[in-house]
Short mmCIF file of C-alpha atoms (C1' of nucleotides) in Angstrom, two decimals:
data_model
loop_
_atom_site.label_atom_id
_atom_site.label_comp_id
_atom_site.label_asym_id
_atom_site.label_seq_id
_atom_site.Cartn_x
_atom_site.Cartn_y
_atom_site.Cartn_z
CA MET A 215 -81.41 -38.46 -2.83
CA GLY A 216 -81.19 -34.65 -3.02
CA ARG A 217 -84.35 -32.75 -1.90
CA GLN A 218 -84.00 -30.74 -5.24
CA MET A 219 -84.15 -33.91 -7.25
CA THR A 220 -87.16 -35.24 -5.38
CA GLU A 221 -88.91 -32.10 -5.93
CA MET A 222 -87.92 -31.90 -9.75
CA LEU A 223 -89.15 -35.52 -10.18
CA LYS A 224 -92.62 -34.74 -9.36
CA GLY A 225 -94.42 -34.56 -12.63
CA THR A 226 -91.41 -35.43 -14.60
CA LEU A 227 -90.83 -39.14 -13.31
CA GLU A 228 -94.53 -39.91 -14.88
CA GLY A 229 -93.41 -38.50 -18.32
CA ILE A 230 -89.98 -40.51 -18.01
CA VAL A 231 -91.78 -43.83 -17.29
CA LEU A 232 -94.37 -43.26 -20.09
CA ALA A 233 -91.40 -42.59 -22.37
CA ILE A 234 -89.70 -45.94 -21.35
CA LEU A 235 -93.17 -47.61 -22.06
CA SER A 236 -93.34 -46.03 -25.42
CA ALA A 237 -90.34 -47.64 -26.68
CA ARG A 238 -91.67 -51.12 -25.56
CA PRO A 239 -93.86 -52.72 -22.87
CA ALA A 240 -92.14 -53.49 -19.56
CA TYR A 241 -93.10 -54.60 -15.98
CA GLY A 242 -92.45 -52.67 -12.72
CA TYR A 243 -89.08 -54.20 -11.58
CA GLU A 244 -87.64 -54.06 -15.01
CA ILE A 245 -88.45 -50.27 -15.19
CA THR A 246 -86.83 -49.72 -11.73
CA ALA A 247 -83.89 -51.24 -13.03
CA ARG A 248 -83.74 -49.42 -16.20
CA LEU A 249 -84.03 -45.96 -14.12
CA ARG A 250 -81.10 -46.95 -12.04
CA GLU A 251 -79.25 -47.79 -15.09
CA MET A 252 -80.08 -44.16 -16.51
CA GLY A 253 -78.50 -42.70 -13.28
CA PHE A 254 -81.56 -42.26 -11.17
CA SER A 255 -79.77 -44.35 -8.59
CA ASP A 256 -81.97 -44.30 -5.83
CA ILE A 257 -85.54 -43.97 -6.87
CA ALA A 258 -87.55 -45.89 -4.37
CA GLU A 259 -89.23 -48.94 -5.87
CA GLY A 260 -92.40 -48.02 -4.04
CA THR A 261 -92.55 -44.89 -5.93
CA VAL A 262 -92.42 -46.67 -9.26
CA TYR A 263 -95.22 -49.32 -8.50
CA ALA A 264 -97.35 -46.39 -7.25
CA LEU A 265 -96.88 -44.22 -10.34
CA LEU A 266 -97.75 -47.50 -12.44
CA ILE A 267 -100.94 -48.10 -10.55
CA ARG A 268 -101.77 -44.27 -11.21
CA ILE A 269 -101.16 -44.36 -14.84
CA GLU A 270 -103.23 -47.53 -15.13
CA GLN A 271 -106.41 -46.06 -13.42
CA ARG A 272 -106.07 -42.99 -15.73
CA GLY A 273 -106.39 -45.52 -18.67
CA LEU A 274 -102.92 -44.65 -20.03
CA VAL A 275 -101.86 -48.06 -20.21
CA ASP A 276 -102.69 -51.70 -20.83
CA VAL A 277 -101.85 -54.31 -18.46
CA GLU A 278 -101.04 -58.08 -18.80
CA LYS A 279 -100.03 -60.82 -16.43
CA HIS A 280 -96.97 -62.85 -17.51
CA PRO A 281 -95.58 -65.76 -15.48
CA SER A 282 -91.82 -65.20 -14.59
CA GLU A 283 -89.34 -67.64 -14.39
CA LYS A 284 -87.98 -66.47 -11.25
CA GLY A 285 -90.44 -65.07 -8.56
CA PRO A 286 -94.23 -63.91 -8.89
CA PRO A 287 -95.86 -63.15 -12.13
CA ARG A 288 -95.07 -59.75 -13.84
CA LYS A 289 -97.55 -57.17 -14.57
CA VAL A 290 -96.42 -56.00 -18.04
CA TYR A 291 -97.52 -52.60 -19.01
CA SER A 292 -97.90 -51.06 -22.56
CA LEU A 293 -98.78 -47.63 -23.46
CA ASN A 294 -102.11 -47.58 -25.30
CA ALA A 295 -103.61 -44.71 -27.52
CA GLN A 296 -104.68 -42.41 -24.85
CA GLY A 297 -101.37 -42.83 -23.03
CA GLN A 298 -99.58 -41.75 -26.22
CA GLU A 299 -101.43 -38.61 -26.49
CA TYR A 300 -100.74 -37.76 -22.99
CA LEU A 301 -97.04 -38.61 -23.55
CA GLU A 302 -97.01 -36.04 -26.36
CA ASP A 303 -98.62 -33.45 -24.03
CA PHE A 304 -96.01 -34.01 -21.53
CA TRP A 305 -93.44 -33.48 -24.25
CA GLY A 306 -94.98 -30.27 -24.88
CA THR A 307 -95.14 -29.07 -21.44
CA TRP A 308 -91.68 -30.15 -20.89
CA SER A 309 -90.28 -28.24 -24.02
CA PHE A 310 -92.03 -25.12 -22.61
CA LEU A 311 -90.37 -25.49 -19.49
CA ALA A 312 -87.14 -26.41 -20.82
CA GLU A 313 -86.89 -23.49 -22.97
CA ARG A 314 -87.55 -20.92 -20.28
CA LEU A 315 -84.99 -22.32 -18.17
CA GLU A 316 -82.43 -22.50 -20.82
CA GLN A 317 -83.18 -18.74 -21.44
CA LEU A 318 -82.75 -18.01 -17.84
CA ARG A 319 -79.62 -19.75 -17.59
CA LYS A 320 -77.98 -17.73 -20.23
CA GLY A 321 -79.51 -14.49 -19.59
CA GLU A 322 -76.73 -13.48 -17.03
CA MET B 251 -103.08 -24.53 -15.57
CA GLY B 252 -102.65 -28.17 -16.68
CA ARG B 253 -102.17 -30.77 -14.22
CA GLN B 254 -98.86 -31.70 -15.97
CA MET B 255 -97.53 -28.18 -15.74
CA THR B 256 -98.52 -27.82 -12.07
CA GLU B 257 -96.61 -30.94 -11.12
CA MET B 258 -93.58 -30.00 -13.23
CA LEU B 259 -93.36 -26.72 -11.57
CA LYS B 260 -93.00 -28.57 -8.13
CA GLY B 261 -89.30 -28.23 -7.71
CA THR B 262 -88.46 -26.01 -10.74
CA LEU B 263 -90.37 -22.92 -9.61
CA GLU B 264 -88.10 -22.38 -7.02
CA GLY B 265 -85.15 -22.54 -9.09
CA ILE B 266 -86.59 -20.14 -11.71
CA VAL B 267 -87.24 -17.47 -9.03
CA LEU B 268 -83.82 -17.82 -7.64
CA ALA B 269 -82.50 -17.44 -11.13
CA ILE B 270 -84.60 -14.17 -11.74
CA LEU B 271 -83.32 -12.91 -8.46
CA SER B 272 -79.60 -13.71 -9.39
CA ALA B 273 -80.07 -11.37 -12.24
CA ARG B 274 -81.05 -8.49 -9.89
CA PRO B 275 -83.20 -8.08 -6.71
CA ALA B 276 -87.05 -7.85 -6.88
CA TYR B 277 -90.20 -7.92 -4.86
CA GLY B 278 -92.93 -10.60 -5.09
CA TYR B 279 -95.60 -8.54 -7.21
CA GLU B 280 -92.58 -7.84 -9.60
CA ILE B 281 -91.56 -11.44 -9.73
CA THR B 282 -95.20 -12.70 -10.50
CA ALA B 283 -95.42 -10.00 -13.37
CA ARG B 284 -92.00 -11.20 -14.77
CA LEU B 285 -93.24 -14.73 -14.74
CA ARG B 286 -96.28 -14.00 -16.55
CA GLU B 287 -94.43 -12.16 -19.25
CA MET B 288 -92.16 -15.28 -19.48
CA GLY B 289 -95.35 -17.37 -20.33
CA PHE B 290 -96.15 -18.77 -17.15
CA SER B 291 -99.41 -16.93 -17.61
CA ASP B 292 -101.32 -18.29 -14.58
CA ILE B 293 -99.09 -18.84 -11.70
CA ALA B 294 -101.02 -17.96 -8.70
CA GLU B 295 -99.91 -14.92 -6.78
CA GLY B 296 -100.23 -16.79 -3.51
CA THR B 297 -97.66 -19.36 -4.72
CA VAL B 298 -95.08 -17.03 -5.54
CA TYR B 299 -95.51 -15.12 -1.98
CA ALA B 300 -95.35 -18.45 -0.15
CA LEU B 301 -92.31 -19.53 -2.00
CA LEU B 302 -90.53 -16.38 -1.23
CA ILE B 303 -91.30 -16.91 2.54
CA ARG B 304 -89.92 -20.27 2.14
CA ILE B 305 -86.61 -19.34 0.50
CA GLU B 306 -86.28 -16.40 3.10
CA GLN B 307 -86.59 -19.05 5.99
CA ARG B 308 -84.05 -21.20 4.53
CA GLY B 309 -81.70 -18.36 4.28
CA LEU B 310 -81.34 -18.13 0.53
CA VAL B 311 -82.19 -14.54 0.17
CA ASP B 312 -81.82 -11.06 2.25
CA VAL B 313 -84.76 -8.85 2.32
CA GLU B 314 -85.29 -5.31 2.67
CA LYS B 315 -88.36 -3.32 2.87
CA HIS B 316 -88.62 -0.17 0.50
CA PRO B 317 -91.43 2.25 0.23
CA SER B 318 -93.62 2.07 -2.69
CA GLU B 319 -95.14 5.21 -4.56
CA LYS B 320 -98.38 2.89 -5.05
CA GLY B 321 -99.57 0.49 -2.36
CA PRO B 322 -97.89 -0.94 0.76
CA PRO B 323 -94.09 -1.14 0.98
CA ARG B 324 -92.16 -3.60 -1.09
CA LYS B 325 -90.27 -6.65 0.28
CA VAL B 326 -87.38 -6.53 -1.96
CA TYR B 327 -85.57 -10.04 -2.01
CA SER B 328 -81.74 -10.25 -3.35
CA LEU B 329 -79.88 -13.65 -3.65
CA ASN B 330 -77.12 -13.98 -1.09
CA ALA B 331 -73.94 -16.28 -1.24
CA GLN B 332 -75.82 -19.32 0.23
CA GLY B 333 -78.69 -18.67 -2.35
CA GLN B 334 -76.13 -18.41 -5.19
CA GLU B 335 -74.58 -21.87 -3.97
CA TYR B 336 -78.19 -23.43 -3.89
CA LEU B 337 -78.97 -22.06 -7.44
CA GLU B 338 -75.89 -23.59 -8.65
CA ASP B 339 -77.05 -27.01 -7.15
CA PHE B 340 -80.20 -26.33 -8.72
CA TRP B 341 -78.60 -26.09 -12.34
CA GLY B 342 -76.68 -29.10 -11.74
CA THR B 343 -79.88 -31.18 -10.90
CA TRP B 344 -81.69 -29.48 -13.74
CA SER B 345 -78.93 -30.40 -16.02
CA PHE B 346 -78.93 -34.02 -15.21
CA LEU B 347 -82.66 -34.36 -15.56
CA ALA B 348 -82.68 -32.53 -18.90
CA GLU B 349 -80.08 -34.74 -20.30
CA ARG B 350 -81.92 -37.88 -19.62
CA LEU B 351 -85.08 -36.67 -20.94
CA GLU B 352 -83.49 -35.52 -24.25
CA GLN B 353 -81.87 -38.78 -24.75
CA LEU B 354 -85.35 -40.45 -23.70
CA ARG B 355 -86.91 -38.34 -26.53
CA LYS B 356 -84.80 -38.88 -29.14
CA GLY B 357 -84.39 -42.71 -28.42
CA GLU B 358 -87.34 -43.82 -30.37
"C1'" DT C 275 -116.95 11.94 0.21
"C1'" DA C 276 -117.47 7.46 -1.68
"C1'" DC C 277 -115.96 4.30 -5.06
"C1'" DT C 278 -113.12 2.03 -8.25
"C1'" DG C 279 -108.98 -0.01 -9.87
"C1'" DG C 280 -104.20 -0.93 -9.40
"C1'" DT C 281 -100.35 -2.39 -6.26
"C1'" DA C 282 -98.49 -5.21 -2.61
"C1'" DC C 283 -98.65 -8.88 0.62
"C1'" DA C 284 -100.61 -12.95 3.62
"C1'" DT C 285 -103.10 -17.08 4.93
"C1'" DA C 286 -106.08 -21.28 5.38
"C1'" DG C 287 -107.37 -25.43 3.34
"C1'" DT C 288 -106.88 -28.88 -0.58
"C1'" DA C 289 -104.74 -32.28 -3.90
"C1'" DA C 290 -100.78 -34.44 -5.98
"C1'" DC C 291 -96.54 -36.79 -5.77
"C1'" DA C 292 -91.96 -38.98 -4.13
"C1'" DC C 293 -90.21 -41.20 -0.28
"C1'" DA C 294 -89.14 -44.22 3.87
"C1'" DG C 295 -90.16 -48.44 5.56
"C1'" DA C 296 -92.18 -52.47 5.99
"C1'" DG C 297 -94.58 -56.51 4.30
"C1'" DT C 298 -95.94 -60.43 1.05
"C1'" DA C 299 -94.36 -64.10 -2.22
"C1'" DG C 300 -92.08 -66.90 -5.39
"C1'" DT C 301 -87.65 -69.27 -6.98
"C1'" DT C 302 -82.59 -70.77 -6.59
"C1'" DG C 303 -78.55 -72.14 -4.63
"C1'" DG C 304 -75.35 -72.97 -0.69
"C1'" DC D 173 -83.31 -74.18 6.26
"C1'" DC D 174 -81.90 -69.70 4.92
"C1'" DA D 175 -79.99 -66.09 2.40
"C1'" DA D 176 -80.35 -63.76 -2.08
"C1'" DC D 177 -82.76 -62.43 -5.75
"C1'" DT D 178 -87.19 -61.39 -8.22
"C1'" DA D 179 -91.54 -58.99 -8.07
"C1'" DC D 180 -95.44 -56.32 -6.19
"C1'" DT D 181 -98.15 -54.19 -2.39
"C1'" DC D 182 -99.21 -50.74 1.21
"C1'" DT D 183 -99.26 -47.00 5.08
"C1'" DG D 184 -97.80 -42.98 6.54
"C1'" DT D 185 -95.08 -38.40 6.08
"C1'" DG D 186 -93.28 -34.08 3.91
"C1'" DT D 187 -93.15 -30.84 0.22
"C1'" DT D 188 -95.17 -28.11 -2.74
"C1'" DA D 189 -98.66 -25.43 -5.94
"C1'" DC D 190 -103.37 -24.21 -6.30
"C1'" DT D 191 -107.85 -22.06 -4.84
"C1'" DA D 192 -109.90 -18.48 -2.41
"C1'" DT D 193 -109.97 -15.04 0.28
"C1'" DG D 194 -108.49 -11.25 3.00
"C1'" DT D 195 -105.86 -6.98 4.41
"C1'" DA D 196 -103.69 -2.77 3.32
"C1'" DC D 197 -102.24 1.53 0.90
"C1'" DC D 198 -102.85 4.93 -2.84
"C1'" DA D 199 -104.46 7.85 -6.96
"C1'" DG D 200 -108.11 9.20 -9.98
"C1'" DT D 201 -112.78 10.44 -10.54
"C1'" DA D 202 -117.64 11.30 -10.05
#
DNA sequence: TACTGGTACATAGTAACACAGAGTAGTTGG
DNA sequence: CCAACTACTCTGTGTTACTATGTACCAGTA
């Protein structure tokens, strides 16, 4: 992945994953696959799992273990109330940034 | 500043500064002031200076020293050809990210 | 003269995050 | 048995923005 994308994902990847979870619960491997479909073709698996552990420790998601038909059991994450609130903050921050950048892009 | 904003600025602040410089040359103190006017109210001065040194070392900007009426001489930065190219890459990366995020925001 | 405040740049140390790369397990099919 | 897919974990590294502090230069003023 490009250096620019790597740096830009810092902070936003977390929001992206929370947004995915706000649609419906999901587990790590599934989220990774979803990201790849979205075009984030080479986000490292390890990055996603580490992020999930982080947001779990911050209490933004609830976790349940479900057996899988194939492979080891899945850790299914779902956004809780605190996570929902945090996601709204994220959208606020994102909007602020996106507006300034659109302004900058036009302004020349 | 919030944790979210701090993380999101990683990767974007560089582009923001380059975009400011693409409009016209500027020096560090001036850029910091411009950022504050834009609403990035508490971006640390040290952050901007460090960033300017970084982009100078990468060869994205040219530097000239100009005497100042008040205080020490100014280091005036201007975007060069390589910087222009890099900025275009930045806009490409940004657009990609912004599109996915808008999609995610709508999709629920 | 001494002091204050604004201008202008620099640096050392810290925390957070994405990445690379390797490893551990379980299941299925050749 | 082993390759391929599923599913999660862990260690170490580089980049970045922040905090905090320091240097330096000038104007106005008491």
